[in-house]
Structures are given as C-alpha cells and as structure tokens.
CSV table of C-alpha atoms and ligand atoms in Angstrom, one decimal:
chain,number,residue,atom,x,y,z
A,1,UNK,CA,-4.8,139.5,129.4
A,2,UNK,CA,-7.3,138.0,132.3
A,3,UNK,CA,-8.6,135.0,130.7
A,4,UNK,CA,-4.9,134.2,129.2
A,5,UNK,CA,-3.0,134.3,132.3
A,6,UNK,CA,-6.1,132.1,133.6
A,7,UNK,CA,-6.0,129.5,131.1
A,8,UNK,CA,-2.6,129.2,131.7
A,9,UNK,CA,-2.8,128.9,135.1
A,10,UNK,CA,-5.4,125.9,134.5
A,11,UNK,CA,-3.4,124.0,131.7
A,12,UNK,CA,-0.4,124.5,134.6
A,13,UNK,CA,-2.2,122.7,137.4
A,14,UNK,CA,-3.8,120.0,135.6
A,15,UNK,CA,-0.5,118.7,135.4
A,16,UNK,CA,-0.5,118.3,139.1
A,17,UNK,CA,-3.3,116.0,139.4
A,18,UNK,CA,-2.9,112.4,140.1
A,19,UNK,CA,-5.2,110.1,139.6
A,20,UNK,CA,-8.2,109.6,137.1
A,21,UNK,CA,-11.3,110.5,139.8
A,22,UNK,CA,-10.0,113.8,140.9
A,23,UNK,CA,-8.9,114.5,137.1
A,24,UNK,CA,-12.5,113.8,135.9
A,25,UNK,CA,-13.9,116.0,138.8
A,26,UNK,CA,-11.8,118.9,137.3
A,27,UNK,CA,-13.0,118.5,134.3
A,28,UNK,CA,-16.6,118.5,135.2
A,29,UNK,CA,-16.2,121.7,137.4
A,30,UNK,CA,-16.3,122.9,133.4
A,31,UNK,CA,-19.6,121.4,132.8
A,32,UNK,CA,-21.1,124.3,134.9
A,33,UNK,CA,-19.8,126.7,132.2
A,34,UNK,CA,-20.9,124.7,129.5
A,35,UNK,CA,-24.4,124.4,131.4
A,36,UNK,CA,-24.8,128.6,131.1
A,37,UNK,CA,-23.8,128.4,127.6
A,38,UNK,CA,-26.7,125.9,126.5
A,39,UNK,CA,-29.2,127.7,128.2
A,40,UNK,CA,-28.5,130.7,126.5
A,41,UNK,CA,-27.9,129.3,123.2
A,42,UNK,CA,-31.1,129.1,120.6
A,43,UNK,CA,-30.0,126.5,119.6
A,44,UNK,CA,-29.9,124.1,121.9
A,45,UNK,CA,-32.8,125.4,124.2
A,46,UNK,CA,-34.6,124.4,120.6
A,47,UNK,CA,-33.0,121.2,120.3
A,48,UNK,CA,-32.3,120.1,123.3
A,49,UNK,CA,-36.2,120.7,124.3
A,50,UNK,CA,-37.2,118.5,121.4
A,51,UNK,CA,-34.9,115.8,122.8
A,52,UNK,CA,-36.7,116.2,125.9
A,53,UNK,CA,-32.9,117.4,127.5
A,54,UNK,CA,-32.3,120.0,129.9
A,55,UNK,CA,-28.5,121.7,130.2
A,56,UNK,CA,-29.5,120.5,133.8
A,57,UNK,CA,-28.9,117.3,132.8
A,58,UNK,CA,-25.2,117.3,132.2
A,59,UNK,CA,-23.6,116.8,135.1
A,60,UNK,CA,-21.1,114.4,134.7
A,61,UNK,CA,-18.5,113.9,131.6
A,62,UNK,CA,-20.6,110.1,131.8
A,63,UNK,CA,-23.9,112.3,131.0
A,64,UNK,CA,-22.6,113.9,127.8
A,65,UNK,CA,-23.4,110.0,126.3
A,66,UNK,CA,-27.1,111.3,126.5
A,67,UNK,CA,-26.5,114.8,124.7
A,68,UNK,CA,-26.8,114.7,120.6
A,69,UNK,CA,-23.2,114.9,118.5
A,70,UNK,CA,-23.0,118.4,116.3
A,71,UNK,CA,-21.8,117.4,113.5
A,72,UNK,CA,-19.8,120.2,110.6
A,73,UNK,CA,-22.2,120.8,108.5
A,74,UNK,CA,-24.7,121.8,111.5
A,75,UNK,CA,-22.3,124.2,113.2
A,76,UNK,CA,-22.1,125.7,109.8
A,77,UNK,CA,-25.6,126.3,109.2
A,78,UNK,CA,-26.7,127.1,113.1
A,79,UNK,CA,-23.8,129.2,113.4
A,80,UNK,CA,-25.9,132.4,114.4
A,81,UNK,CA,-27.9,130.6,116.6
A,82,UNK,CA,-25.2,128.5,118.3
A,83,UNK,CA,-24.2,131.8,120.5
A,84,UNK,CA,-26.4,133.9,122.5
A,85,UNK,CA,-25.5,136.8,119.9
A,86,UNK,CA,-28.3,138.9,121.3
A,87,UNK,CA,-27.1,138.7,125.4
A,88,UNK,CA,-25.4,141.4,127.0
A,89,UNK,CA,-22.0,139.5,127.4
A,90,UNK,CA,-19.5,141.8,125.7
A,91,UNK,CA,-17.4,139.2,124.0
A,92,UNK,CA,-20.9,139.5,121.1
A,93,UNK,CA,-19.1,143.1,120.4
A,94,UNK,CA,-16.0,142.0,119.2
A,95,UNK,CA,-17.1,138.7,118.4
A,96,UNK,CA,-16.1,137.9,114.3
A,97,UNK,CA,-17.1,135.4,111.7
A,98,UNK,CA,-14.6,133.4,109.9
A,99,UNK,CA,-14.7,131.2,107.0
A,100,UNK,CA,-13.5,127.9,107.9
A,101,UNK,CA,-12.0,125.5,105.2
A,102,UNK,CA,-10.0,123.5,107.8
A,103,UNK,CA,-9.0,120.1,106.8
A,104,UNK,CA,-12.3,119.1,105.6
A,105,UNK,CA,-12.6,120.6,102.6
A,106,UNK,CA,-16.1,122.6,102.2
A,107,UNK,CA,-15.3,126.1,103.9
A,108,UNK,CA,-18.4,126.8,106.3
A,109,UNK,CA,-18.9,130.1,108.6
A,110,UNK,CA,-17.6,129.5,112.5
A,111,UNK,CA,-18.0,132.2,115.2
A,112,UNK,CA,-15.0,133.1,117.2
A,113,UNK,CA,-15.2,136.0,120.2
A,114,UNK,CA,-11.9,138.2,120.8
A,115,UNK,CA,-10.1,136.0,123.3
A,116,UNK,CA,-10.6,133.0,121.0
A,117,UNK,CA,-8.6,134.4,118.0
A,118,UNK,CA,-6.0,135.2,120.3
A,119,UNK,CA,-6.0,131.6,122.7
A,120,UNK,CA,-3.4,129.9,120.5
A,121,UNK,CA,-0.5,132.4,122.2
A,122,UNK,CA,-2.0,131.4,125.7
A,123,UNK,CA,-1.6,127.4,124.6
A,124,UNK,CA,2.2,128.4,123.2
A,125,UNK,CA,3.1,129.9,126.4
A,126,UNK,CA,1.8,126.9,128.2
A,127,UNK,CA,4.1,124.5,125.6
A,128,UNK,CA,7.2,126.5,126.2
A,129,UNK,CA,6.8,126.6,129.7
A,130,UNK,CA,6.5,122.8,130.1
A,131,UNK,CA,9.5,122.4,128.0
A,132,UNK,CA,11.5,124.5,130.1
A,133,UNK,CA,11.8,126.7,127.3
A,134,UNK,CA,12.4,130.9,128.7
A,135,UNK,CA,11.1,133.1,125.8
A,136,UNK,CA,12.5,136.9,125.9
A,137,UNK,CA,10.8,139.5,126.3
A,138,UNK,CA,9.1,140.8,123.0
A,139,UNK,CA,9.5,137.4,121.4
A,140,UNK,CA,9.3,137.4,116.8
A,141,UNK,CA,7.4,134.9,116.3
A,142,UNK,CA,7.9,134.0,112.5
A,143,UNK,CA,4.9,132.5,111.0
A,144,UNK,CA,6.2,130.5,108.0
A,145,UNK,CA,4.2,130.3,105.2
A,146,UNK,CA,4.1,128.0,101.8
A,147,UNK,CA,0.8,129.0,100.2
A,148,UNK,CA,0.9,130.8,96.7
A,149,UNK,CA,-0.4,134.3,97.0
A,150,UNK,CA,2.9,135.2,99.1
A,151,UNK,CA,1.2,137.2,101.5
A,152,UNK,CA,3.4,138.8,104.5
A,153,UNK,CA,2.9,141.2,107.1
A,154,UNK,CA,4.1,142.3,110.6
A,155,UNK,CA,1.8,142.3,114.0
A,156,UNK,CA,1.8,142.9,117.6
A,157,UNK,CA,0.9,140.0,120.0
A,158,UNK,CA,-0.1,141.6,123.1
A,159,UNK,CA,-0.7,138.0,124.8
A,160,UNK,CA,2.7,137.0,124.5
A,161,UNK,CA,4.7,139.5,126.2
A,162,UNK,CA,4.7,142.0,123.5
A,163,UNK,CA,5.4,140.0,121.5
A,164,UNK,CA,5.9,140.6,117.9
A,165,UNK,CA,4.5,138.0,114.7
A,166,UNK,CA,6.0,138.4,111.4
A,167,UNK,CA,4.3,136.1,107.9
A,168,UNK,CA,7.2,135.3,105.6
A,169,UNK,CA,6.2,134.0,102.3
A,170,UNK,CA,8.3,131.2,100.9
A,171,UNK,CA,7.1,132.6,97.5
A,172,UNK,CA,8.0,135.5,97.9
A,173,UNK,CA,12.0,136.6,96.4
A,174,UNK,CA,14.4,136.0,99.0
A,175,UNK,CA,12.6,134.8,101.9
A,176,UNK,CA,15.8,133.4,104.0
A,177,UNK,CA,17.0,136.7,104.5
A,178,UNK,CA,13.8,138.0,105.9
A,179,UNK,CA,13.9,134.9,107.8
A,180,UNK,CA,17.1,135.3,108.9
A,181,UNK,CA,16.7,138.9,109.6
A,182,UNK,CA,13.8,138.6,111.7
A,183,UNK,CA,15.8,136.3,114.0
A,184,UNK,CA,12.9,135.1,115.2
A,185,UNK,CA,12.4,132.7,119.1
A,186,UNK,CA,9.5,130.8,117.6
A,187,UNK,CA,8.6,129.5,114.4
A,188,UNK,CA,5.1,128.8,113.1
A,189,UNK,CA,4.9,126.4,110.0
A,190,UNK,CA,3.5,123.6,108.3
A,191,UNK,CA,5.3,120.7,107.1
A,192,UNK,CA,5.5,122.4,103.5
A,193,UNK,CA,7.3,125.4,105.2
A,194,UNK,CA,9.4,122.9,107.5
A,195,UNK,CA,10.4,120.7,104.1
A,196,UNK,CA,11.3,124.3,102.7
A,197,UNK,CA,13.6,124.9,106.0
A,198,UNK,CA,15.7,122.2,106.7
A,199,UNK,CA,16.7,122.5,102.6
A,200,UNK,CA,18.4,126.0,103.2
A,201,UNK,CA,22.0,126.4,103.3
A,202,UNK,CA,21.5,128.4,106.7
A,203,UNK,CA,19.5,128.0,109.4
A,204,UNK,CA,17.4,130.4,111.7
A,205,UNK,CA,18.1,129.5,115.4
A,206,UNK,CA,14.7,129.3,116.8
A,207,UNK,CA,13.6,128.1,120.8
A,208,UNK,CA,10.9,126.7,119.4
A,209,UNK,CA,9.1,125.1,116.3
A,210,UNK,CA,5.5,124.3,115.7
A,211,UNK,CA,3.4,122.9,113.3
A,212,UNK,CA,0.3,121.9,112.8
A,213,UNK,CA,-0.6,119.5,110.6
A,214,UNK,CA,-1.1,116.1,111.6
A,215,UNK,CA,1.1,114.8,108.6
A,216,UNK,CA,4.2,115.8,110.3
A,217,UNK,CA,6.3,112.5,109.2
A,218,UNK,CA,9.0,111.1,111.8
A,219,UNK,CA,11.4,111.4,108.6
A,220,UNK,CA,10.5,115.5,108.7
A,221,UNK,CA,11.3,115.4,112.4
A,222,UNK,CA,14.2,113.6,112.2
A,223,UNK,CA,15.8,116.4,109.2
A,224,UNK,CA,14.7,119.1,111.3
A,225,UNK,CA,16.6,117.6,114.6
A,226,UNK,CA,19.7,117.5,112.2
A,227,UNK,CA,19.7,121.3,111.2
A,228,UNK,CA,18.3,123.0,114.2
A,229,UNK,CA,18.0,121.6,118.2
A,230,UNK,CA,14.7,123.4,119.3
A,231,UNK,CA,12.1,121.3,120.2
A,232,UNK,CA,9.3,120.9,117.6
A,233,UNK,CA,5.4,120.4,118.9
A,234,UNK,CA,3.3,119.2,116.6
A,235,UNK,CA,-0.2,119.9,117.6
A,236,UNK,CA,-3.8,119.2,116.6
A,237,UNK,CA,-6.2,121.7,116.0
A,238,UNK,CA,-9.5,122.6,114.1
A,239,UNK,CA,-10.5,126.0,112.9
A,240,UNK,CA,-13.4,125.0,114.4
A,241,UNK,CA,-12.1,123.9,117.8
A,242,UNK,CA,-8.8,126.0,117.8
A,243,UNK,CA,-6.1,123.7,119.9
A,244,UNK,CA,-6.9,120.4,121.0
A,245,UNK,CA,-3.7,118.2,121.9
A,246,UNK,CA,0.2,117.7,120.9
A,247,UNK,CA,2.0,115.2,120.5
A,248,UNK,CA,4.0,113.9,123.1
A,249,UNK,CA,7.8,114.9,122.4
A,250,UNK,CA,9.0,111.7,124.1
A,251,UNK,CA,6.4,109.0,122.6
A,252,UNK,CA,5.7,110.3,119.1
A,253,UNK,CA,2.4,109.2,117.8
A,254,UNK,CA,0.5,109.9,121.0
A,255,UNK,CA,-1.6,113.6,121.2
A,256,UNK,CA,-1.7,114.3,124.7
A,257,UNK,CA,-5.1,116.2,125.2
A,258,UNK,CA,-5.1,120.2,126.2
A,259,UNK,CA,-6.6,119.9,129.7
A,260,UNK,CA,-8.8,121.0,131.3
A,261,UNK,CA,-10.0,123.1,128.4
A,262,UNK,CA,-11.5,120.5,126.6
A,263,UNK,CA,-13.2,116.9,126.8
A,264,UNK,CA,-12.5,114.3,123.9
A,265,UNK,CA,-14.8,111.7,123.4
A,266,UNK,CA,-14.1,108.6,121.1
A,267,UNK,CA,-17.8,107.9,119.6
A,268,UNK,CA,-17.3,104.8,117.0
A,269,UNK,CA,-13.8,106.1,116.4
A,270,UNK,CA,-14.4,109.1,115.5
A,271,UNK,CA,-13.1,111.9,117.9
A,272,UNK,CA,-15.3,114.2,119.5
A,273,UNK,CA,-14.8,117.5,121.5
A,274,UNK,CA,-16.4,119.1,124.3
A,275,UNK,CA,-15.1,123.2,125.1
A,276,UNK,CA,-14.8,123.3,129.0
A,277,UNK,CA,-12.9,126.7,128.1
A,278,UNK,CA,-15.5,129.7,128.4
A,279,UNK,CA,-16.2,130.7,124.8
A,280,UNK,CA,-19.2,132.6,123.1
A,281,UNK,CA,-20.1,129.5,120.6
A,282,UNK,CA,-21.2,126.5,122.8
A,283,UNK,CA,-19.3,123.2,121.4
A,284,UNK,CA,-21.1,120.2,122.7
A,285,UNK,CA,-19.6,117.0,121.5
A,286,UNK,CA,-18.4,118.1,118.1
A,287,UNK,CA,-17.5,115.3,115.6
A,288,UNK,CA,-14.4,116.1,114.1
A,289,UNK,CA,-14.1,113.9,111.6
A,290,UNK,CA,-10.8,112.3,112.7
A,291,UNK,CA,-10.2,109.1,114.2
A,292,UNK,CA,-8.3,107.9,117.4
A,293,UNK,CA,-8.6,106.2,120.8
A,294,UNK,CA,-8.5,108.3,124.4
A,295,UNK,CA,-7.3,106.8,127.5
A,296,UNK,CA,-6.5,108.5,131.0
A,297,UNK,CA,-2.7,107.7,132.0
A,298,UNK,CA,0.5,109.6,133.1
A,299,UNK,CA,3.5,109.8,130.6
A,300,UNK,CA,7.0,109.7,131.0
A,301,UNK,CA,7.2,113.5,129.5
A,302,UNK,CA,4.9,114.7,133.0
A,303,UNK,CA,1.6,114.8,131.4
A,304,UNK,CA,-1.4,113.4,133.3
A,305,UNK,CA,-4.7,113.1,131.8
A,306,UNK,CA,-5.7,111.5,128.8
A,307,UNK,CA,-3.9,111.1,125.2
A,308,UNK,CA,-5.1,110.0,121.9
A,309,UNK,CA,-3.6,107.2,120.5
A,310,UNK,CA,-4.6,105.9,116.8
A,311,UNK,CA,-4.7,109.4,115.5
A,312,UNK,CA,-5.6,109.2,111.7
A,313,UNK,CA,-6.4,112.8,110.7
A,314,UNK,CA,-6.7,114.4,107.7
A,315,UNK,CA,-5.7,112.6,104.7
A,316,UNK,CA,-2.4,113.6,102.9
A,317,UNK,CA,-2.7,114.3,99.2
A,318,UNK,CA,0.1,114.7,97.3
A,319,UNK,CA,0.3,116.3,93.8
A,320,UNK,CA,3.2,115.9,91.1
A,321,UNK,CA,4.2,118.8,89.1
A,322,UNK,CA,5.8,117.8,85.8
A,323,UNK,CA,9.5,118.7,86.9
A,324,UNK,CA,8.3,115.5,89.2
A,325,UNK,CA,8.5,118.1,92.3
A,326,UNK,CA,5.8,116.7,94.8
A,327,UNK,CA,3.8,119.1,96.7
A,328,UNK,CA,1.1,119.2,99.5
A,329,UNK,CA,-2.4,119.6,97.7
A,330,UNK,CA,-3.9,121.3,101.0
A,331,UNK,CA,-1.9,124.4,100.1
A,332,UNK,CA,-4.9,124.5,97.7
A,333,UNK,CA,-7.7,124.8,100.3
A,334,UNK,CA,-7.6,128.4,101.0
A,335,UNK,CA,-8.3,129.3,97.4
A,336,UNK,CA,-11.8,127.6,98.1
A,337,UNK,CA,-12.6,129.2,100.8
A,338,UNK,CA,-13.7,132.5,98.7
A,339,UNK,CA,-16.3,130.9,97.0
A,340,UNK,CA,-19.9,129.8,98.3
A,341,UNK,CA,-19.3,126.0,97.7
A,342,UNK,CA,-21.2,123.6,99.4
A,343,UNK,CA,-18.5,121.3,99.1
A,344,UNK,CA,-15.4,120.3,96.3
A,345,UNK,CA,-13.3,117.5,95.3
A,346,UNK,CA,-9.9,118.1,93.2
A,347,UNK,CA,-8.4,115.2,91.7
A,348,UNK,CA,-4.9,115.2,89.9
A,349,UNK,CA,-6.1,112.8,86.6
A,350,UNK,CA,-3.0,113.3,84.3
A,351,UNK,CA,0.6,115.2,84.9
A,352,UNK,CA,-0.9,118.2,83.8
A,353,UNK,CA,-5.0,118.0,84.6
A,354,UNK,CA,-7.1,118.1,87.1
A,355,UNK,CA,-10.5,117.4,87.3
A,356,UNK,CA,-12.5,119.8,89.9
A,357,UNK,CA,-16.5,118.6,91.0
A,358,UNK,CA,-18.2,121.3,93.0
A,359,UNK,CA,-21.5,121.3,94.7
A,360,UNK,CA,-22.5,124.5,94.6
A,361,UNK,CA,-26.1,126.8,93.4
A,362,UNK,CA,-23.6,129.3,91.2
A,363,UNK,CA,-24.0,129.1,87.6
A,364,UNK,CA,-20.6,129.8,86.8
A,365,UNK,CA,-17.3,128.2,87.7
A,366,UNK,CA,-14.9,130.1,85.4
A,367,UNK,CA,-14.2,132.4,88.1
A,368,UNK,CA,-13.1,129.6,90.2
A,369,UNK,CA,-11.4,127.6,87.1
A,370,UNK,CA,-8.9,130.5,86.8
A,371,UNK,CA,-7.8,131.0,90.1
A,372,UNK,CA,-7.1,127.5,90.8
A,373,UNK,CA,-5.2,127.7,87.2
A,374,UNK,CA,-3.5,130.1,88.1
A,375,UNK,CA,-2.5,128.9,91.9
A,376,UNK,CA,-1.3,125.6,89.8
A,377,UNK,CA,1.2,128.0,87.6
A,378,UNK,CA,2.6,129.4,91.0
A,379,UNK,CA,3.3,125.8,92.7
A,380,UNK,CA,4.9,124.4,89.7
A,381,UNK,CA,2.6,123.6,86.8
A,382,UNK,CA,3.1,125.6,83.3
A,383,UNK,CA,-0.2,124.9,81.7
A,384,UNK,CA,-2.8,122.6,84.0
A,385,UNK,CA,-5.7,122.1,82.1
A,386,UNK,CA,-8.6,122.0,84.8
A,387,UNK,CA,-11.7,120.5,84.4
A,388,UNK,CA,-14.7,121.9,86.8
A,389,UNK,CA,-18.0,120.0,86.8
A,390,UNK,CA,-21.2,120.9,89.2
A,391,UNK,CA,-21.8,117.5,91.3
A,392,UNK,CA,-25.4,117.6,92.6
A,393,UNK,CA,-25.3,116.5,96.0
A,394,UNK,CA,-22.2,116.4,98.7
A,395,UNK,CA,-19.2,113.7,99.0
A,396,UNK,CA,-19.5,111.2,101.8
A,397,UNK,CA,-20.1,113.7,105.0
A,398,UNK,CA,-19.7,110.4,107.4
A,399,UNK,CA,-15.5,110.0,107.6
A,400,UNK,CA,-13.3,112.8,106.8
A,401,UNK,CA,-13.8,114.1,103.1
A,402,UNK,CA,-11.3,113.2,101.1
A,403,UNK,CA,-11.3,116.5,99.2
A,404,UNK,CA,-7.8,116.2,97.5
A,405,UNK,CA,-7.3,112.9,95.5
A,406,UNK,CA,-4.6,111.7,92.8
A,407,UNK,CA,-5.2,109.3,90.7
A,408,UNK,CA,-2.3,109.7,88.3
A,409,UNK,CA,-0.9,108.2,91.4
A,410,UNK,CA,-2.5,105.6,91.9
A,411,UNK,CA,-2.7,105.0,88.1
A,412,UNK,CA,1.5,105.1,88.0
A,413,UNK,CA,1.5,102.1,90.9
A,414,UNK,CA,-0.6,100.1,89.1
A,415,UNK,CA,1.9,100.1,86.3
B,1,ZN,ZN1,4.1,112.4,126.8
C-alpha cells in the first residue's frame, strides 16, 4: 500500500507546479533513482562501460540525449540482465515474467516486480480523483472483455480500497446480466467491448470508463456520451511501460503525460520513455514504436507538464467476416503470444482466407494454424481457410509493425 499511496501523492502534486524549470527539476530529482538502477543492472554497467558512460553521468533530463535508446527487441532478449535479479532488494522475490504481445505484434518476455502489476489501480485512483469522481468503498471494477476464449473470473484489489474486479466475457451467454448484476463503479474495456456496450438495450451506470487503446474514435466517444454520462479516459499504455499518459478530456487528441513517473522523449518522432517511478527493470529511453510530439504547457483541464500531441499509435486493422460484420484484428494477438515466434504477420487475402508468415525456428505451424482457425470460427468466420508460411527474417523492426493487414480491403477500394 506504501508505494501506492506515494505515487499518488506524486502524480497529485505535480499538478501544483507552475512553470517549466521547477517542473524539469522534479523530474530530475527521479534521475537519482534511475542512477541506482543502472549501477546495479548487468546490463547497462556492460553497456554503458563500452559506451564509455557512467550512470554518474545523467544528471539532467538534457543528459539522457547522451545515453543509448533500448529498443523492443533488446529488452526482450536482456530481459534477465536488465534487473539486478541477484541483489537483495525483495521486490526479485515476487518479481514475475510476462509474455508481452502488446501492440507490436512479436510477444517477447518483460519483467514486472509486485507493485508494478498492481500500479495501474494507483494511476485509476489518481484519474478519478482529478475528475472529481468519489469511488465507494469496495468499488466492482468490471473489466470488459471481447477476446474469444470467454474467459471470466472474480478478484480482490487490495490497492483500491478493497476493491473488487470482475472479467465478463462478451462471448460468453448472457453477459449483460452479469454486467448488470455486478453493478459495477468502473469499467475497464477496449473499444471492441465499448462498441459491444453502447449497442445494448440497457445500460450499466458506471462513475467511470476506461480504455485503452489508442484507436478510441471521437464517433465511439460520442455514442458512449449518449448512453451513459461517466467520463471516459482513454489512456496510453505499453505492457512494457504500464501507463504512460491520457488523453485530455477537454482537448481530445492530446495525451497529457503521467508525471512525474515518467520522462517522454520525442527522438525523430518516435516516442521514447524514461521510468522515474522506482521499478526493478531499469527503462532508459525506451523506443516505443509510436509517434508524437511533447511540449511542456498548462491545459485548460488543470494539467501542467508536458502532453503529446501527434499521437499515431498502433495501427488499426480491421477484418470482415462474411456476414460483412467488421471486427478489430488485435483481438487476435493474444493467441500469439503462446507460441515462441520471433515475430508474425496476418493478412486478410479473400472473405474467407488469411495468409499467416511467421518467423519462427519451430518446424511445425499446424498447432498454431488450428488455433487461429478456430479463434476465426468464434469471431464470425464459418470455414477460414488459413495459410501459414515460415518468413526467414523479421518485418521492418524500425516503425511500429504492422502485424495485422487486409488486403481484401484495400483490394475492394480499388474497385
Ligand atoms: Zn487537458
């Protein structure tokens, strides 16, 4: 509960700073953090020494320019080495390793310690309180959910006021009565689950709404305004980050940055982050892949600090089932998550067929042809005919990946 009530705390008086200088002086009080972290990280003592660097050197937000970017593939590879797995710092002890697919595509392993799995409720208290919004005590948090498998189940959420979080499955029978039923104060979705929502014939009456994708459409807002009043924040987030920004509820279209937990860098466009926030795995100037522009300035909603503005993330990919239903082909990316793939690109070809390239060293990809088959049945295809294919060496690793394509699409416009 310690470093939740901290980082609240934090995120809380940021918003009390005025100008730029004292601002950027917060932020580098984080650097110090950051500092221990690279001397104890293999890692970086490794690369850093080659470089000729010292953590010493990082003193200033200005000297990260110096420091070398981490790019996805790296934190993947390095991620035992990243950490000090091997100090005495008990976070190692119930520190786990997840399998990231993220919105990049190729799923690679990512260390998080105890308090990071749990940071996101710290961040939602911080949103609700800034919005004015009371939560009850033992809050339901519903966590809305669109991807076939239909998976559901009920847990406690110590960090937010024993709190309670219950998965419902839109694919599972009857979902708006368990939605209903759990009358929950939050919701949790993407824009999928928020589609499926604001098409029922009643409506939950939730505080507040989040999602996370970054393809949240003003159109989606807007039909969500019209069936329920509670604020929606649309933040951004990487499974390799955890919460980064939201976008402002006033301008739309600008992501106003989570300080002082994090520093975001735009390097040639790309956006890149810097963890202020003490955390076991080091992140020192992580390219995300996603574009934008940062600028320090106040808003007209009370933040102060700097927003991103620009923000192309990842790219929307939208697949046709034959009854002409169009769905979101990220539901897809968990199902490649379970398989040691270096990397994968599904493209819609025909109504009905796909054609799946994998990088991978396994000789077999029937194992991984049926389960994607069979995810297809469940989201609205009858008989997809997939066609896998080994691709020897990775898709473009310099923008995002583009991991979900249609060209049936793109064939159709061209008629
Ligand atoms: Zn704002």
């Amino acid at each position: 509960l310690k470093p939740s009530q901290e980082s609240l705390e934090q995120l809380l008086a940021f918003r009390e700073i005025v100008d730029e200088a004292k601002a950027r002086a917060r932020l580098e009080q984080g650097l110090a953090e950051l500092r221990s972290q690279l001397f104890a990280s293999p890692y970086y003592r490794k690369t850093l020494g080659a470089l000729g660097l010292s953590p010493r050197d990082l003193s200033s937000l200005d000297d990260l320019r110096a420091f070398p970017l981490l790019d996805r593939p790296t934190l993947g590879k390095e991620w035992r080495d990243l950490p000090n797995l091997d100090s005495a710092d008990p976070r190692c002890r119930d520190a786990v390793v997840i399998r990231s697919s993220g919105s990049t595509g190729a799923p690679i392993r990512v260390l998080r310690d105890g308090y990071e799995l749990l940071h996101m409720w710290t961040v939602l208290r911080f949103w609700a309180q800034i919005l004015g919004i009371s939560l009850p005590p033992s809050p339901k948090v519903v966590l809305l959910c669109t991807l076939p498998g239909g998976l559901e189940y009920t847990s406690s959420l110590p960090l937010l006021d024993d709190g309670t979080l219950i998965r419902v499955s839109t694919k599972k029978p009857d979902p708006l009565r368990r939605l209903l039923d759990a009358a929950p104060q939050v919701i949790f979705s993407d824009p999928a689950g928020l589609h499926w929502l604001t098409a029922q014939s009643q409506q939950p009456s939730p505080l507040l709404t989040l999602t996370s994708a970054q393809l949240f459409s003003p159109a989606l807002r807007q039909a969500l305004a019209e069936v329920n009043r509670a604020p929606v924040v649309n933040y951004y987030a990487t499974s390799e980050t955890g919460p980064l920004a939201w976008e402002c509820l006033e301008a739309p279209g600008r992501f106003h940055l989570l300080h002082p937990e994090v520093w975001v860098e735009s390097v040639d466009g790309e956006l890149v982050v810097t963890r202020l926030r003490s955390s076991l795995l080091p992140l020192l100037r992580y390219r995300t892949g996603d574009a934008g522009a940062v600028k320090f300035g106040r808003c007209s909603c009370g933040h102060r600090g700097w927003t991103i503005t620009g923000f192309t993330g990842r790219r929307a990919c939208e697949l046709q089932t034959p009854s002409g239903e169009l769905v979101d082909a990220w539901q897809l990316a968990f199902l490649f998550k379970h398989h040691p793939l270096e990397d994968f690109r599904l493209t819609q070809t025909d109504l009905s067929s796909f054609e799946l390239e994998v990088v991978t060293d396994a000789s077999d990809l029937r194992d991984l042809s049926d389960t994607l088959v069979a995810a297809l049945k469940v989201m609205g295809w009858p008989d997809p005919k997939v066609q896998a294919r080994k691709q020897r060496s990775p898709f473009s690793r310099e923008l995002k990946p583009e991991p979900f394509r249609n060209r049936f699409f793109s064939a159709q416009r061209a008629l």
